[in-house]
XYZ file of N, CA and C in Angstrom:
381
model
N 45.303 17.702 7.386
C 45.778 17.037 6.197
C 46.889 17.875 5.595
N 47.931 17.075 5.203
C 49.067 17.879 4.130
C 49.192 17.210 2.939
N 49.310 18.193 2.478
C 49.773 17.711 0.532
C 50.993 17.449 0.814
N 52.098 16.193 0.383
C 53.507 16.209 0.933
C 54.071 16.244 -0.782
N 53.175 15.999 -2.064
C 53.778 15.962 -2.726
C 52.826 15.912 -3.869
N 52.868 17.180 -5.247
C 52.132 17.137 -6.245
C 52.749 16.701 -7.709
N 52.464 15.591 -8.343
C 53.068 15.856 -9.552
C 51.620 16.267 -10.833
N 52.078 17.009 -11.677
C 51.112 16.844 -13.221
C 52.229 16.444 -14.104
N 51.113 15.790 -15.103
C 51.659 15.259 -16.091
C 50.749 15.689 -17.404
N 50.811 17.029 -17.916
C 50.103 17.473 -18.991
C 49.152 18.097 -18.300
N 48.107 18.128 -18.968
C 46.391 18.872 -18.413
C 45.710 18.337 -17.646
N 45.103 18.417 -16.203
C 44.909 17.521 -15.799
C 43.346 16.968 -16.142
N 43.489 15.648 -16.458
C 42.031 15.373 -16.517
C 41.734 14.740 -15.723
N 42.950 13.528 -15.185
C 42.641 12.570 -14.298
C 42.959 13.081 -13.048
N 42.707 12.771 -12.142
C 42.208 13.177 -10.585
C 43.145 12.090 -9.792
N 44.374 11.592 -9.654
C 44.624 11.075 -8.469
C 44.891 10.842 -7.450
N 45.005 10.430 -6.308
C 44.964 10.718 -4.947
C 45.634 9.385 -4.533
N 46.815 9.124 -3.751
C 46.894 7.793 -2.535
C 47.142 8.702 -1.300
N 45.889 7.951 -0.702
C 46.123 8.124 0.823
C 46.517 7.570 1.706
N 47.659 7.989 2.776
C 48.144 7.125 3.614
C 49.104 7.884 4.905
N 49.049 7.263 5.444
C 49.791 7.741 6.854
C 51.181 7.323 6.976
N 51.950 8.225 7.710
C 53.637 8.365 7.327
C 54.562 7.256 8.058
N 53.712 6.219 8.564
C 54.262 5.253 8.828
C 53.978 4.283 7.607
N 53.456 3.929 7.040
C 52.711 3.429 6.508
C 53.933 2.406 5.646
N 54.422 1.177 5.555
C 55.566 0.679 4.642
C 55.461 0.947 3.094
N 54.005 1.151 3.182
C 53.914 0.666 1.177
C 53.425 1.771 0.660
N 53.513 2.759 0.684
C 52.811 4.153 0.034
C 53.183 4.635 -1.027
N 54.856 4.398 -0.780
C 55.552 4.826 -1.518
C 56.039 3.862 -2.741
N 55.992 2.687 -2.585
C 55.496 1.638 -3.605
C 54.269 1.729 -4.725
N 53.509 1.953 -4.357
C 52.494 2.309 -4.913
C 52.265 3.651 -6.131
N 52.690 4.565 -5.211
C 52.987 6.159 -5.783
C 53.926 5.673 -6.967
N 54.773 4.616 -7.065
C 55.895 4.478 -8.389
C 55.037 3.720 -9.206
N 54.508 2.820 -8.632
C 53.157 2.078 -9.848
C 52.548 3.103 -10.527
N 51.984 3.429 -9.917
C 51.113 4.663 -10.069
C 51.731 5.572 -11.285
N 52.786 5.830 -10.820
C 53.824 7.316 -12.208
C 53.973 6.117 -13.311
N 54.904 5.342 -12.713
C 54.753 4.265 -13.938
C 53.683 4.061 -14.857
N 52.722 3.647 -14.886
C 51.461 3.051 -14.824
C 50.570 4.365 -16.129
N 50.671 5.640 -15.602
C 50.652 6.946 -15.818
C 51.558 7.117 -17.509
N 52.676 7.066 -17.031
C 53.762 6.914 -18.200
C 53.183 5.945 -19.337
N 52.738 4.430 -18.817
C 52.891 3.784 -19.700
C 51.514 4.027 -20.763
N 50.587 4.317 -20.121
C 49.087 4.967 -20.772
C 49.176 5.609 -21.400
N 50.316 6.207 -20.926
C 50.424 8.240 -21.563
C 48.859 8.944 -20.943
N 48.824 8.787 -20.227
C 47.220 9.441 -19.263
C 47.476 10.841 -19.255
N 46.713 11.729 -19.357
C 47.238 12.931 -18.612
C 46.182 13.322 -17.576
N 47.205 13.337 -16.038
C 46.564 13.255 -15.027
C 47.538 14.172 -13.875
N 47.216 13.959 -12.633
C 47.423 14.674 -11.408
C 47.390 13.814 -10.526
N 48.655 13.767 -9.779
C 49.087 12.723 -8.910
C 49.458 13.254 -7.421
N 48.441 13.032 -6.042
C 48.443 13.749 -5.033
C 48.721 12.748 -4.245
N 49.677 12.934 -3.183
C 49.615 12.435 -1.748
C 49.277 13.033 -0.810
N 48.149 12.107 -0.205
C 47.359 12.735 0.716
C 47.711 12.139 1.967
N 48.060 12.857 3.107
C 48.595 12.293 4.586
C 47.514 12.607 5.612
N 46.923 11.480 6.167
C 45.798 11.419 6.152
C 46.256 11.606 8.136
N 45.980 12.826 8.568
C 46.635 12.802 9.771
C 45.474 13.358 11.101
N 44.004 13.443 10.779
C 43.459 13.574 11.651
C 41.710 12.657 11.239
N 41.180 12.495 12.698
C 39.755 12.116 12.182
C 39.180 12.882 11.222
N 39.070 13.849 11.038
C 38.118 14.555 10.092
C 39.217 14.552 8.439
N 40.380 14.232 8.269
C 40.637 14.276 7.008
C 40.002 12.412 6.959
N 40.271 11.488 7.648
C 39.793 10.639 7.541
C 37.980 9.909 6.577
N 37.854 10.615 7.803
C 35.810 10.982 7.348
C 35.994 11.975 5.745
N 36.722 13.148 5.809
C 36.620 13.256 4.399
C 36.983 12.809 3.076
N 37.979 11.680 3.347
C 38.278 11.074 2.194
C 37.660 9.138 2.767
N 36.771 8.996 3.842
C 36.610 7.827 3.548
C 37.971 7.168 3.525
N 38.538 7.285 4.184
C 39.917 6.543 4.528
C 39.728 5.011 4.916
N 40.187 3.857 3.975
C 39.706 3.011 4.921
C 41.189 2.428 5.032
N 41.938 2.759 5.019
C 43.532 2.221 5.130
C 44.556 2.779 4.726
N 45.528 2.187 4.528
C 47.003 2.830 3.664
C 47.478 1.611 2.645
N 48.078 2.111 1.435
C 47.860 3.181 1.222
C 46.145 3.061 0.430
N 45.587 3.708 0.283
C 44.398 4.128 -0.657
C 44.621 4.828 -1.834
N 43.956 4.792 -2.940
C 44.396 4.959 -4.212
C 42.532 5.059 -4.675
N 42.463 6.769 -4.903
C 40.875 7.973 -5.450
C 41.522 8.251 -6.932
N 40.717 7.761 -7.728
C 40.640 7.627 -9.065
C 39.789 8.688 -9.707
N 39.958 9.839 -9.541
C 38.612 11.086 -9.661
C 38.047 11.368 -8.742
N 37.813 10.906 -7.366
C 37.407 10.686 -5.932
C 37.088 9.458 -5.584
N 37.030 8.562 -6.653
C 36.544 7.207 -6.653
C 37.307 5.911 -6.032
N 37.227 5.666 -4.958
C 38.233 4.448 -4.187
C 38.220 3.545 -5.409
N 39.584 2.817 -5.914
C 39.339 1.570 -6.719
C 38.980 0.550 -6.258
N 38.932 0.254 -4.870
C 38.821 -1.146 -3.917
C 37.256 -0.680 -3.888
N 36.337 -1.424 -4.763
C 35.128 -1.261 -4.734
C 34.198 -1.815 -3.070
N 35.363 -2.815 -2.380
C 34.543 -2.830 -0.764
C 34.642 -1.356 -0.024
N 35.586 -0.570 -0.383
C 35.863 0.317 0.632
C 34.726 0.821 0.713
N 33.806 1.296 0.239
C 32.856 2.122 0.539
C 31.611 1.647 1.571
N 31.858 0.185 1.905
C 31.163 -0.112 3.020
C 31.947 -0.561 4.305
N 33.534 -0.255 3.992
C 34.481 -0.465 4.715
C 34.469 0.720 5.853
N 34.704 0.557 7.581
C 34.395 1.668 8.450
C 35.465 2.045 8.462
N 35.304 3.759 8.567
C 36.910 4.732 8.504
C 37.861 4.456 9.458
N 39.382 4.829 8.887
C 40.205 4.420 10.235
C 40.979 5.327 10.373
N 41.771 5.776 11.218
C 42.853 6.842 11.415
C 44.145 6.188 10.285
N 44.716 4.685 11.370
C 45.977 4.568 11.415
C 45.795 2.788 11.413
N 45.632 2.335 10.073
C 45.465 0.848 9.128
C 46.112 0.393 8.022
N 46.687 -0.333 7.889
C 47.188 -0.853 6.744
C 45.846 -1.129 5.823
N 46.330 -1.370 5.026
C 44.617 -1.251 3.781
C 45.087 -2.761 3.305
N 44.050 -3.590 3.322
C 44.159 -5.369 2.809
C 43.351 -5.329 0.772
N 44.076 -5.510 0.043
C 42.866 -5.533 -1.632
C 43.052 -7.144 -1.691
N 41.982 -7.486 -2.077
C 41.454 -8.561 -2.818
C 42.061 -8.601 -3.848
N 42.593 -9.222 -4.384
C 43.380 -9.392 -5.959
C 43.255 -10.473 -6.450
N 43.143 -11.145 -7.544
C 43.233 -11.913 -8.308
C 44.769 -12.998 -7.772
N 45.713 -12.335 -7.433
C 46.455 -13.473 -6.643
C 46.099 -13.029 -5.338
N 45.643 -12.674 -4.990
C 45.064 -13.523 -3.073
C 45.239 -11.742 -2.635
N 45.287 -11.910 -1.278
C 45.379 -10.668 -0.335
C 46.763 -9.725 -0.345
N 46.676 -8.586 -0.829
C 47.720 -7.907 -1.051
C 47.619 -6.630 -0.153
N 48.936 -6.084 0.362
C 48.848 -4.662 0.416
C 48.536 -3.398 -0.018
N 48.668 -3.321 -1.452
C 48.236 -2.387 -2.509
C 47.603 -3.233 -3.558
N 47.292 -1.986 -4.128
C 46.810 -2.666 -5.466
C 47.585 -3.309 -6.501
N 47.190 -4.434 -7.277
C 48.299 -4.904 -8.556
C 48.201 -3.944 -9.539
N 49.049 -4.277 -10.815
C 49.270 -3.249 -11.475
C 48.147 -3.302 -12.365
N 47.639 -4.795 -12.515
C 46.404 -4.604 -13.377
C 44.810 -3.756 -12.925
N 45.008 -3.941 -11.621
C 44.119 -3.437 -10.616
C 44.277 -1.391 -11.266
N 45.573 -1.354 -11.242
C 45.607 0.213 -11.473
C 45.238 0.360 -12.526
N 45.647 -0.424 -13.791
C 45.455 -0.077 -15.233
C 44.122 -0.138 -15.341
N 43.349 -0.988 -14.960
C 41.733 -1.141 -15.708
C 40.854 0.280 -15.025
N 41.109 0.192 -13.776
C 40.430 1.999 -12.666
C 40.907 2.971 -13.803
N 42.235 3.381 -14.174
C 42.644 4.255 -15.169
C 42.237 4.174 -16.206
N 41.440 3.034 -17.228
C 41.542 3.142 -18.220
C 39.798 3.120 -18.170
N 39.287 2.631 -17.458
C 37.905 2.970 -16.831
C 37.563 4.579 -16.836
N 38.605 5.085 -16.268
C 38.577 6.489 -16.054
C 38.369 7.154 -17.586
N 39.423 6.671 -17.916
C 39.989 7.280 -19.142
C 38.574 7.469 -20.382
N 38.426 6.101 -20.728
C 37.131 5.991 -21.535
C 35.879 6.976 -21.182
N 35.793 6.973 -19.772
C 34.432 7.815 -19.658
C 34.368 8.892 -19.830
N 36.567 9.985 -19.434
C 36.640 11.024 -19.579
C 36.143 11.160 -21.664
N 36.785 10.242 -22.083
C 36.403 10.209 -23.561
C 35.049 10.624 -24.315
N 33.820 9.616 -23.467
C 32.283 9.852 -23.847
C 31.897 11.144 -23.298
N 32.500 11.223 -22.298
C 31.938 12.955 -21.828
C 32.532 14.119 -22.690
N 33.289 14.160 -23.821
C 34.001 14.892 -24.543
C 32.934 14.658 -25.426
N 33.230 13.389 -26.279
C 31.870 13.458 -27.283
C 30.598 13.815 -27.105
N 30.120 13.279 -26.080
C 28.359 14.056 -25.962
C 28.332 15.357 -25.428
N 28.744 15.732 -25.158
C 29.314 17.123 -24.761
C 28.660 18.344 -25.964
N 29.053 18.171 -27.106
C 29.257 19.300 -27.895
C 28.780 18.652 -29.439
């Protein structure tokens, strides 16, 4: 596995990850949703690309396509986790308009803001 590219944006609280292989057409589509998306929240998070280049990085991130998008470690495509690992796949999401390559943008905002809220309650009960 290689890191090909890290951004932060403040402290990190949020955890993100797209995984995908360097053929892959749409990765890099995504990764701009994603900063976008980031920006428009004002989130403060950590934005990783992960190049998913052997069986065993596969098996460790549960790879079930390209690109993939770990929300704290958490796949947002709630099938993936009964989805079987692959090397070298395009990744299919279910969306609200029909079968897409990546995720929509609403798809990103609600995982993030999902995120976000819980990082919130764990601050309050906390202390």
């Amino acid at each position: 596995m290689t890191i090909q590219n890290k951004i932060s944006n403040g402290v990190n609280k949020t955890q993100i990850q797209i995984l995908y292989f360097p053929d892959c057409p749409i990765y890099k589509e995504l990764e701009k949703l994603v900063q976008e998306t980031i920006k428009e929240l004002k989130i403060k998070a950590s934005l990783e690309l992960v190049n998913i280049q052997t069986k065993e990085d596969a098996e460790k991130y549960h790879f079930t396509g390209s690109p993939g998008l770990l929300i704290n470690g958490k796949n947002i495509d709630s099938l993936a986790k009964d989805a079987p690992v692959v090397l070298r796949s395009c990744k299919i999401y279910r969306t609200e308009e029909g079968m897409k390559m990546m995720p929509t943008k609403k798809m990103v905002i609600e995982a993030l803001l999902e995120t976000r809220n819980k990082n919130k309650s764990v601050v309050k009960d906390c202390c």
